[in-house]
């Protein structure tokens, strides 16, 4: 029995959407160095749809895999869908995570929701 | 595959394996039975006891066979505590970076009213004998300091601590699980009262070890039952395991000098190579460490990801990161030497085997460099460090 599912290892070894979006209009951060995982999500949102998403992660195998899977789940999706993203959905899409690694998927959800909030606060500023 | 996790466990030596199989097949009688077949098994035990005692300078009757290092640690500490309780002495001196087999036993005693002083191990991972001396009180019943640390490999000044304890008439236990079979250990010159060892750390089988208890030191059985081990450890003995443990220890002891010479050369090469990776640092004193231990922290990355990618390259290693321990905190050993959380998460322990080659060392250096650089390339922490938004620690 391996520690992680094939899906987790695939996303860990070949993470999708790694990097930075220079002109992102929503950036979110979750976690901290003290707990050992930090995720940063960059969103490029146009017409209420996630046109592009990239991530940077300092963390363990499941943190990297969770970030990668989360970006795949929201890429091209309308914000109404993105808002519904849960850590459960990320973990399920990875064919499960060990119980003590669930917090890594929570961070992916938090980073994305933080990026959405950042986007929304930028929009309200523009409106004013 | 390059197995560089010998501090976790070692491969069974061919000699130990053949002894193990031989006794499992042929010497299966109960050592407590009085017919010849039982007495043959008894003979295996007593021969093993003699061999092991000789390797550490002990007498036969001072060796108690156990199920491994954890049991030996538990028995030593709980025995000293029971004795201390009778005498009204409920204070114990230990260190902050002991193995959990020691720490958790001490924590249990704290709940029962004992007081424990955990000595600082300083940035170099070394206990200071004068601090041991200063910590000993009228009501101290035990000093327990490990011989060599399992994560950072630092070798403690056991002989000096032993002399202090003897002078102060305080019992001294050392967890020598990482030291036995790798560096010279002598219970007489080191003046220890109790010492724990585990066979699987010196190419013997798992689930077997021993506790040395100096003659006259009060020791209690943890397991109630028969009168095996002269009433100090009940349960029918693991004859094949004990025979194989003795064979493994004899072999390790007879090759110790040449093994250590080779390992030290390989260790030096590995430390030099890994030191070229920017913003990394060796954990623990450079010289006073086990010959096969190399422990580093690399800033801006997390240890588990590093281990998984090294595994993909055929290298088995370990880390003290939180994500490998199943808890949210990184290793208590790294925190004890003053590594902050951010840095402690990026730790790597390579514990070399005696047969490691120069080519393998160079391969490890190349792979670690590559993987650290790759993980840093998308680490937001590393980005902040490089951009000067956060100060480098290493
Ligand atoms: C320093 C130290 N003490 C105790 C132990 C426990 O030994 P065992 O696995 O034989 O119970 C270990 C092994 O992990 C160790 O490294
Ligand atoms: Zn994690």
XYZ file of C-alpha atoms and ligand atoms in Angstrom:
539
model
C 0.000 0.000 0.000
C 1.447 3.321 -1.050
C 0.970 6.394 1.083
C -0.845 8.232 -1.716
C -3.199 7.314 -4.546
C -1.935 7.224 -8.139
C -3.846 10.469 -8.792
C -2.114 12.262 -5.933
C 1.285 11.081 -7.129
C 0.482 12.104 -10.695
C -0.476 15.645 -9.636
C 2.486 15.808 -7.278
C 4.991 14.679 -9.905
C 3.463 16.677 -12.755
C 1.656 19.585 -11.155
C -0.710 21.450 -13.509
C -0.841 25.238 -13.676
C 2.316 25.945 -11.716
C 3.596 29.504 -11.614
C 2.493 33.110 -11.415
C 0.007 35.236 -13.361
C 1.570 38.696 -13.567
C -1.726 40.475 -14.310
C -3.893 38.361 -12.010
C -6.966 40.150 -10.681
C -7.399 37.863 -7.690
C -4.581 36.584 -5.503
C -5.107 34.435 -2.400
C -2.809 33.025 0.225
C -3.480 30.272 2.766
C -1.448 28.543 5.431
C 1.824 29.669 6.930
C 5.386 28.489 7.180
C 4.933 27.519 10.813
C 2.505 24.720 9.944
C 4.565 23.681 6.957
C 2.231 24.467 4.055
C 1.697 27.738 2.181
C -0.403 28.033 -0.959
C -0.724 31.030 -3.211
C -3.394 31.122 -5.929
C -3.427 33.566 -8.852
C -6.709 34.042 -10.734
C -7.377 35.836 -13.998
C -11.115 36.421 -14.062
C -13.004 37.782 -17.039
C -16.782 37.965 -17.460
C -17.266 36.131 -14.160
C -15.268 33.146 -15.450
C -11.848 31.896 -14.327
C -9.932 32.302 -17.591
C -6.612 31.341 -16.084
C -5.294 30.098 -12.769
C -1.817 29.397 -11.460
C -0.410 28.375 -8.109
C 2.730 28.338 -6.006
C 3.029 25.967 -3.065
C 5.484 25.398 -0.241
C 4.421 22.120 1.262
C 4.216 18.377 1.247
C 3.206 16.017 -1.528
C -0.498 16.251 -0.806
C -0.330 20.052 -0.539
C 1.225 20.273 -4.004
C -1.203 17.717 -5.442
C -4.201 19.451 -3.823
C -3.185 22.822 -5.280
C -2.731 21.296 -8.698
C -6.078 19.487 -8.640
C -7.887 22.546 -7.302
C -6.629 24.672 -10.203
C -7.867 22.044 -12.661
C -11.285 21.982 -11.018
C -11.827 25.730 -11.316
C -10.131 26.552 -14.598
C -12.717 27.761 -17.104
C -15.474 27.650 -14.491
C -17.935 30.460 -13.718
C -17.459 32.117 -10.331
C -20.800 30.716 -9.163
C -19.245 27.235 -9.442
C -15.873 28.252 -8.017
C -17.548 29.593 -4.882
C -18.964 26.111 -4.258
C -15.560 24.405 -4.366
C -14.870 22.461 -1.175
C -11.844 20.651 0.101
C -13.918 17.453 -0.055
C -14.276 17.891 -3.806
C -10.517 18.379 -4.161
C -9.755 15.309 -2.048
C -12.328 13.198 -3.911
C -10.941 14.232 -7.282
C -7.565 12.984 -6.030
C -9.129 9.587 -5.134
C -8.789 10.451 -1.468
C -6.095 11.654 0.922
C -4.879 10.063 4.153
C -6.920 11.432 7.098
C -4.034 13.437 8.556
C -3.450 15.070 5.151
C -6.967 16.455 4.739
C -5.760 19.830 6.042
C -3.725 20.198 2.844
C -6.902 20.071 0.751
C -8.483 22.577 3.140
C -5.659 24.973 2.321
C -6.402 24.660 -1.405
C -10.025 25.602 -0.781
C -8.978 28.487 1.467
C -6.423 29.845 -1.009
C -8.992 29.851 -3.802
C -11.688 31.467 -1.671
C -9.133 34.071 -0.557
C -8.276 34.798 -4.188
C -11.989 35.204 -4.970
C -12.424 37.622 -2.078
C -9.430 39.589 -3.302
C -11.032 39.760 -6.744
C -14.369 40.884 -5.318
C -12.823 43.574 -3.140
C -10.900 44.879 -6.158
C -14.189 45.009 -8.119
C -15.998 46.957 -5.394
C -13.083 49.402 -5.238
C -13.328 49.903 -8.999
C -17.101 50.432 -8.733
C -16.597 53.120 -6.126
C 18.087 1.745 -4.889
C 20.323 3.690 -2.526
C 19.227 3.005 1.026
C 20.240 6.032 3.109
C 17.872 5.550 6.029
C 19.936 3.298 8.277
C 18.958 5.289 11.361
C 15.378 4.094 10.778
C 16.388 0.484 10.353
C 19.120 -1.577 8.727
C 19.103 -4.591 6.447
C 19.613 -7.932 8.138
C 23.228 -9.035 7.651
C 23.648 -12.365 5.808
C 25.286 -13.802 8.923
C 22.412 -12.696 11.190
C 19.906 -14.057 8.688
C 21.556 -17.477 8.600
C 21.662 -17.645 12.408
C 18.017 -16.532 12.571
C 16.887 -19.184 10.116
C 19.063 -21.858 11.687
C 17.592 -21.386 15.155
C 14.042 -20.967 13.893
C 14.407 -24.306 12.158
C 16.501 -26.289 14.601
C 16.537 -24.688 18.031
C 12.828 -24.270 18.578
C 12.647 -25.870 22.016
C 11.548 -23.809 24.998
C 14.638 -22.609 26.882
C 12.802 -23.198 30.166
C 12.292 -26.919 29.458
C 14.722 -29.265 31.102
C 15.143 -31.899 28.361
C 18.058 -31.565 26.010
C 16.111 -29.889 23.172
C 15.041 -27.111 25.517
C 18.479 -26.773 27.007
C 19.985 -26.345 23.527
C 17.816 -23.262 23.133
C 18.898 -22.113 26.579
C 22.491 -22.529 25.430
C 21.833 -20.219 22.442
C 20.524 -17.563 24.803
C 23.444 -17.807 27.163
C 25.987 -17.759 24.372
C 24.309 -14.661 22.931
C 24.326 -13.065 26.354
C 28.061 -13.679 26.692
C 28.822 -12.304 23.226
C 26.739 -9.187 23.767
C 28.135 -8.563 27.244
C 31.694 -8.762 25.871
C 30.935 -6.233 23.133
C 30.000 -3.551 25.667
C 32.227 -4.491 28.601
C 29.401 -5.908 30.729
C 28.903 -9.137 32.682
C 26.502 -11.798 31.386
C 24.036 -11.385 34.226
C 23.763 -7.669 33.473
C 22.068 -8.232 30.086
C 18.260 -8.517 29.877
C 16.766 -9.420 26.513
C 13.808 -7.265 25.471
C 11.561 -6.742 22.460
C 13.684 -3.795 21.342
C 14.839 -0.304 22.196
C 11.456 1.080 23.234
C 10.871 -1.644 25.803
C 14.399 -1.283 27.174
C 13.925 2.497 27.540
C 10.585 2.021 29.289
C 11.960 -0.604 31.657
C 15.042 1.399 32.589
C 13.143 4.612 33.325
C 10.181 3.025 35.088
C 12.532 0.913 37.222
C 14.510 3.953 38.339
C 11.287 5.854 39.000
C 9.850 3.030 41.129
C 13.069 2.958 43.140
C 13.072 6.763 43.428
C 9.480 6.810 44.618
C 10.387 4.435 47.477
C 13.212 6.759 48.497
C 11.141 9.912 48.131
C 13.132 10.994 45.057
C 10.844 12.159 42.287
C 13.089 14.236 40.074
C 14.596 13.116 36.750
C 17.115 14.859 34.496
C 16.924 14.235 30.750
C 17.321 16.179 27.520
C 14.923 17.923 25.177
C 15.728 15.733 22.190
C 15.407 12.182 23.478
C 13.570 9.549 21.470
C 9.822 9.347 22.118
C 10.333 6.000 23.872
C 12.077 8.042 26.576
C 10.111 11.304 26.331
C 6.667 9.717 26.458
C 7.697 7.546 29.413
C 8.902 10.671 31.224
C 5.655 12.472 30.388
C 3.725 9.585 31.894
C 5.779 9.919 35.085
C 5.167 13.683 35.159
C 1.441 12.949 35.285
C 2.154 10.716 38.283
C 3.864 13.500 40.184
C 7.458 13.274 39.001
C 9.336 16.384 37.991
C 11.568 16.262 34.913
C 14.288 18.724 33.920
C 14.801 18.664 30.144
C 18.288 19.970 29.479
C 18.984 22.248 26.554
C 20.946 20.594 23.766
C 22.210 23.905 22.338
C 22.640 24.770 18.669
C 25.254 22.031 18.214
C 22.994 19.273 19.547
C 25.198 18.495 22.548
C 24.288 18.220 26.211
C 26.748 20.029 28.499
C 28.039 17.847 31.379
C 28.244 20.878 33.692
C 24.545 21.507 33.054
C 23.793 17.911 34.019
C 25.750 18.453 37.211
C 23.905 21.661 37.990
C 20.513 20.049 37.362
C 21.039 17.154 39.791
C 19.247 17.716 43.106
C 18.891 15.915 46.423
C 15.716 14.282 45.121
C 17.039 13.284 41.686
C 16.615 9.551 41.107
C 17.695 9.298 37.466
C 19.633 10.972 34.668
C 18.675 9.700 31.208
C 20.657 11.064 28.251
C 20.855 9.364 24.860
C 24.247 8.201 23.571
C 23.717 9.482 20.047
C 20.739 11.300 18.627
C 18.670 9.457 16.032
C 17.949 12.471 13.836
C 21.057 14.618 13.855
C 23.544 11.968 14.965
C 25.307 14.025 17.623
C 27.283 11.942 20.129
C 26.838 13.036 23.727
C 29.673 13.232 26.291
C 28.417 10.063 27.986
C 31.635 9.258 29.861
C 31.709 12.702 31.475
C 28.037 12.540 32.387
C 28.565 9.028 33.765
C 31.358 10.236 36.017
C 29.175 13.049 37.359
C 26.277 10.702 38.094
C 28.512 8.179 39.800
C 30.005 10.906 41.962
C 26.548 12.259 42.826
C 25.206 8.726 43.375
C 22.394 9.167 40.866
C 21.312 6.384 38.494
C 22.362 6.992 34.893
C 20.558 5.521 31.894
C 21.575 6.025 28.281
C 19.529 5.179 25.200
C 22.356 3.823 23.046
C 20.107 2.484 20.287
C 21.853 4.558 17.597
C 25.353 4.083 18.979
C 25.718 0.352 19.643
C 27.501 -1.392 16.793
C 28.567 1.913 15.234
C 30.873 3.584 17.739
C 32.796 2.095 20.680
C 30.647 1.835 23.810
C 31.906 0.501 27.127
C 29.581 0.521 30.101
C 32.460 0.417 32.589
C 34.538 3.313 31.287
C 31.358 5.292 30.515
C 30.079 4.560 34.037
C 26.508 3.925 32.965
C 24.015 2.051 35.137
C 21.520 1.182 32.427
C 21.796 1.136 28.643
C 19.225 0.386 25.923
C 19.981 -1.190 22.554
C 18.006 -2.488 19.576
C 19.158 -5.178 17.130
C 17.581 -3.752 13.987
C 19.831 -0.686 14.105
C 22.965 -2.815 13.683
C 21.871 -5.288 10.992
C 20.081 -7.618 13.380
C 16.370 -8.498 13.313
C 13.483 -6.230 14.335
C 11.594 -6.773 17.568
C 14.593 -7.722 19.670
C 16.977 -5.708 21.805
C 18.511 -5.619 25.235
C 18.799 -3.634 28.404
C 22.091 -3.541 30.264
C 21.562 -3.148 34.012
C 24.638 -2.827 36.189
C 24.797 -5.406 38.954
C 23.062 -4.108 42.060
C 20.888 -1.574 40.254
C 17.222 -2.179 41.124
C 15.300 -3.238 38.051
C 11.661 -4.189 37.721
C 9.875 -6.379 35.241
C 7.411 -4.546 32.984
C 5.747 -7.782 31.976
C 4.383 -10.131 34.605
C 4.496 -13.868 34.015
C 7.157 -16.527 34.079
C 10.598 -16.314 35.620
C 12.524 -15.784 32.392
C 15.513 -13.423 32.465
C 15.844 -14.118 36.181
C 12.459 -12.636 36.869
C 13.239 -9.381 35.115
C 11.370 -9.994 31.861
C 8.618 -12.576 31.587
C 7.774 -14.353 28.360
C 9.307 -17.203 26.363
C 12.461 -15.808 24.814
C 12.849 -14.957 21.135
C 15.660 -17.469 20.692
C 16.288 -17.034 16.930
C 16.106 -13.240 17.228
C 18.440 -13.115 20.206
C 20.956 -15.443 18.547
C 20.852 -13.328 15.379
C 21.217 -10.109 17.385
C 24.397 -11.408 19.010
C 25.794 -12.489 15.636
C 25.026 -9.068 14.146
C 26.608 -7.221 17.045
C 29.762 -9.325 16.956
C 30.082 -8.678 13.260
C 29.520 -4.940 13.702
C 32.011 -4.784 16.545
C 34.720 -6.647 14.648
C 34.387 -4.328 11.602
C 33.694 -1.145 13.515
C 36.981 0.640 12.805
C 37.045 0.010 9.075
C 33.318 0.759 8.737
C 33.693 4.028 10.625
C 36.718 5.064 8.561
C 34.844 4.499 5.302
C 31.635 6.113 6.553
C 33.462 9.196 7.789
C 35.034 9.687 4.371
C 31.635 9.289 2.685
C 30.027 11.572 5.258
C 32.635 14.285 4.628
C 32.049 14.087 0.874
C 28.278 14.266 1.312
C 28.410 17.161 3.765
C 30.727 19.078 1.475
C 28.513 18.465 -1.534
C 25.262 19.412 0.179
C 26.874 22.498 1.717
C 27.135 23.909 -1.807
C 23.324 24.190 -1.979
C 22.588 27.812 -1.025
C 20.596 28.581 2.114
C 20.950 25.160 3.666
C 22.775 24.144 6.826
C 24.052 21.041 8.532
C 22.150 20.119 11.700
C 24.270 19.294 14.728
C 27.972 19.463 15.427
C 30.152 18.741 12.399
C 32.562 16.378 14.139
C 30.908 14.865 17.175
C 28.397 12.870 15.176
C 27.747 9.283 14.142
C 29.919 8.372 11.150
C 26.958 7.706 8.849
C 24.693 10.624 9.761
C 24.150 13.670 7.558
C 21.249 15.951 8.483
C 20.468 19.212 6.701
C 17.796 21.877 6.607
C 17.053 23.661 3.341
C 15.168 26.909 3.460
C 12.019 27.453 1.380
C 11.049 23.817 0.847
C 9.170 21.116 2.710
C 10.777 17.797 3.604
C 8.095 15.330 2.590
C 7.975 16.607 -0.980
C 11.758 16.325 -1.059
C 11.618 12.701 0.167
C 8.983 11.673 -2.372
C 10.991 13.103 -5.271
C 14.183 11.477 -3.980
C 12.270 8.186 -3.760
C 11.424 8.623 -7.460
C 15.174 8.799 -8.059
C 15.782 5.640 -6.048
C 17.028 7.289 -2.858
C 15.521 6.308 0.511
C 15.916 9.048 3.126
C 13.936 10.628 5.926
C 12.846 14.026 7.212
C 11.698 15.631 10.420
C 9.041 17.704 8.701
C 5.563 17.838 10.210
C 4.056 16.256 7.139
C 6.120 13.098 7.573
C 5.272 12.751 11.240
C 1.517 13.046 10.981
C 1.466 15.976 13.389
C 1.448 19.711 12.740
C 4.800 20.286 14.398
C 8.142 19.452 12.857
C 10.548 17.233 14.762
C 11.170 18.101 18.405
C 14.858 17.415 17.785
C 15.203 20.183 15.203
C 13.196 22.585 17.356
C 15.433 21.656 20.316
C 18.578 22.767 18.458
C 16.890 26.065 17.702
C 15.711 25.563 14.131
C 12.577 27.665 13.687
C 9.463 25.991 12.260
C 9.887 27.410 8.717
C 13.343 25.890 8.477
C 12.694 22.684 10.420
C 10.025 21.686 7.869
C 12.737 21.534 5.206
C 14.878 18.885 6.825
C 16.569 15.877 5.284
C 18.290 13.032 7.108
C 20.597 10.724 5.196
C 21.950 7.876 7.304
C 24.473 5.969 5.247
C 25.080 2.241 5.110
C 28.567 0.770 5.402
C 28.583 -0.304 1.757
C 27.807 3.139 0.284
C 30.127 4.159 -2.565
C 31.592 7.473 -3.720
C 29.508 7.277 -6.889
C 26.360 6.892 -4.818
C 27.312 9.885 -2.672
C 27.828 11.992 -5.784
C 24.485 10.827 -7.162
C 22.758 11.779 -3.892
C 24.384 15.227 -3.943
C 23.267 15.814 -7.537
C 19.700 14.618 -6.884
C 19.217 16.625 -3.686
C 20.515 19.769 -5.417
C 18.179 19.241 -8.337
C 15.093 18.500 -6.240
C 15.678 21.397 -3.813
C 16.055 23.814 -6.738
C 12.911 22.432 -8.395
C 10.768 22.715 -5.244
C 12.057 26.229 -4.619
C 11.086 27.205 -8.168
C 7.416 27.254 -7.201
C 7.606 27.893 -3.470
C 5.923 31.167 -2.427
C 8.124 31.186 0.660
C 11.269 30.998 -1.455
C 9.910 33.763 -3.723
C 9.494 36.056 -0.715
C 12.977 35.218 0.529
C 14.551 35.901 -2.847
C 12.581 39.105 -3.289
C 13.850 40.296 0.084
C 10.330 40.434 1.573
C 11.471 37.964 4.187
C 14.944 37.555 5.633
C 16.892 34.376 4.992
C 17.521 32.437 8.176
C 20.130 30.023 6.796
C 17.343 6.580 19.823
C 16.299 5.528 19.708
N 15.720 5.021 20.810
C 14.782 4.072 20.742
C 14.350 3.562 19.546
C 13.288 2.498 19.529
O 13.813 1.240 19.225
P 12.846 0.050 18.764
O 12.389 0.390 17.405
O 13.715 -1.165 18.773
O 11.751 -0.050 19.767
C 14.916 4.062 18.360
C 14.473 3.560 17.045
O 13.684 4.151 16.357
C 15.906 5.064 18.440
O 16.463 5.575 17.341
Zn 0.975 18.963 4.291
